[in-house]
Amino acid sequence: MLYKTTLSLAHTSVILLSLISAISCFELHLPQKVSHIVDSLQYTCGQFLQKQQIFALYTKQNVSEIVNQNIKGIEENVLFQLLEERLLSESQHDYYAANSQNWPINLDQYSESFVIRITSEDEFIKYLIYKEAKALQISIWEQSVGFIDLKVDHDQLHQLLYNMESRILERTTRSVDSPVSEYEVQLMIGDLPQRVYETYPSTKVTSLQALGEFSTFQNLSNAFFEDFRTLETIYDWFEEIQAEFPKLVSINWIGQTYEGRDLKALHIRGKHSNNKTVVVTGGMHAREWISVSSACYAVHKLLQNYAEGHHKEAKYLDKLDFLFVPVLNPDGYEYSFNEDRLWRKNRQETYMPRCFGIDIDHSFDYHFVKSEDLPCGEEYSGESPFESIESEIWNNFLNRTKEEHKIYGYIDLHSYSQTVLYPYAYSCEILPRDEENLIELGFGIARAIRKSTGKKYRVLKACEDRDADLLPDLGGGTALDYMYHNRAYWAFQIKLRDSGNHGFLLPKKFIYPVGTEVYASIQYFCSFVLNLEG
Ligand SMILES: [Zn+2]
């Protein structure tokens, strides 16, 4: 596989003629959008593409001919898809059409980036991509068995592939035994600003009252689940749900974040005295908004079904308590609403000036391994366990409420990749207690999801998902391992939808279906641990 960096552009006069007419045709119809796209694409694809080619692509004239003739090498497909997606997008909700003053955040920060997937079954290749991506400070969106998704700009992609080819070549010349490894590059998201734009509520609503007046709690909740919501709106909804179900629901204060926000849990009390508690957390990673909406949706569904006299929910609340923490990372969540939709960590200061945030899910005190990432990196673990304020106050809360909450089950919601993960994350060499039952429960959860919406989720050991044996710092200090080892008998992490087409940027139409999947998981989980299955 050879990567060519110098490409020649050969135009025939016939093509040029058709392009000139194409250009005048567009300038009449869609000048603003096209010129904006051309500007951003010229930066992205600069050395490969001429303005005329982009116009030609837009008019669909000899598209494949023109592109194929002039662009050779590994990036051909990526560029082609990128152009196609940007130029032929027929979105209703178009960020170009909106005045930039009305943008929810500055969308220009994403205009040179796109998301690619590199697929390979080869462990060496995967290790290589990971290492090279880190060295180039590329944002790793997702990685699991067989693939890694990266947010890159054109220069980063170019450099990454160049470095990989050199490393592969070195390896092949050193050893005659190792065959040249294969990998594929595929474009997942081309028009990142547009995709980011589509995830924000269409009207800016900062509090629940701003949604309007509703005659019933049900109507209020219907409106609440129509869009992704700000922290304040979610906490307002906590108050409403407590007012609606005063005997069942109380709001627990866990502590205060670095930026002074409250970290709150909804405690749903059963009718028993044993205080066996099932804990559900969401929003540990700021940009994974679907985990937040789904945790809230599950609360709503549990209480609604109980109030309507459903048999299953009556049994759950006969035997169990629930503790829901939909937004475990309030500062990060707010930052993703107001500044950077793709923010992952919390927002506390680190030892490096201007590098903010610790990855909460690397910060727990069970097999904590300091990350290779420095404070500016997206996976920075902090220097020692519980340095992230959220993991620390969560641990303190569990200690001080030991009598009240005897934690039995734990489900940690993340996105994306549609995967149910069971312990351990830190190593595949250590078997979890009761592994057979964990696997059975994991597959049961995946089956319950499939029955609810038809979507397929994989079931994996968390260490395989993270490649912890190859990259040890990736599996250390997770909430999953810490909860499983120290607190909960059963523990899972579920990475919700999708499988990569939207990644973290699911539009609002996913709120109900993914919420339904999460609630189906919780139902199955409760039925299993209470022995109601079968
Ligand atoms: Zn996550």
Coordinates of C-alpha atoms in Angstrom, one line a residue, residues 11 15-16 18-20 22-23 26 38 42 49-59 61 66:
H11 CA -7.6 19.1 -16.9
I15 CA -14.0 19.6 -18.7
L16 CA -12.9 23.1 -18.1
S18 CA -18.3 22.4 -18.7
L19 CA -17.0 23.7 -15.4
I20 CA -17.2 27.3 -16.4
A22 CA -21.4 25.0 -14.0
I23 CA -19.9 27.8 -12.0
F26 CA -24.4 27.9 -9.2
V38 CA -15.5 25.9 -1.1
Q42 CA -10.1 24.2 0.0
L49 CA -8.5 19.9 -5.3
Q50 CA -9.2 22.9 -7.4
K51 CA -12.2 25.1 -6.9
Q52 CA -13.5 24.0 -10.3
Q53 CA -13.5 20.4 -9.3
I54 CA -15.6 21.2 -6.2
F55 CA -18.1 23.1 -8.3
A56 CA -18.2 20.2 -10.8
L57 CA -18.9 17.8 -8.0
Y58 CA -21.7 20.0 -6.8
T59 CA -23.4 20.0 -10.2
Q61 CA -21.1 16.7 -13.7
I66 CA -13.0 14.2 -12.5

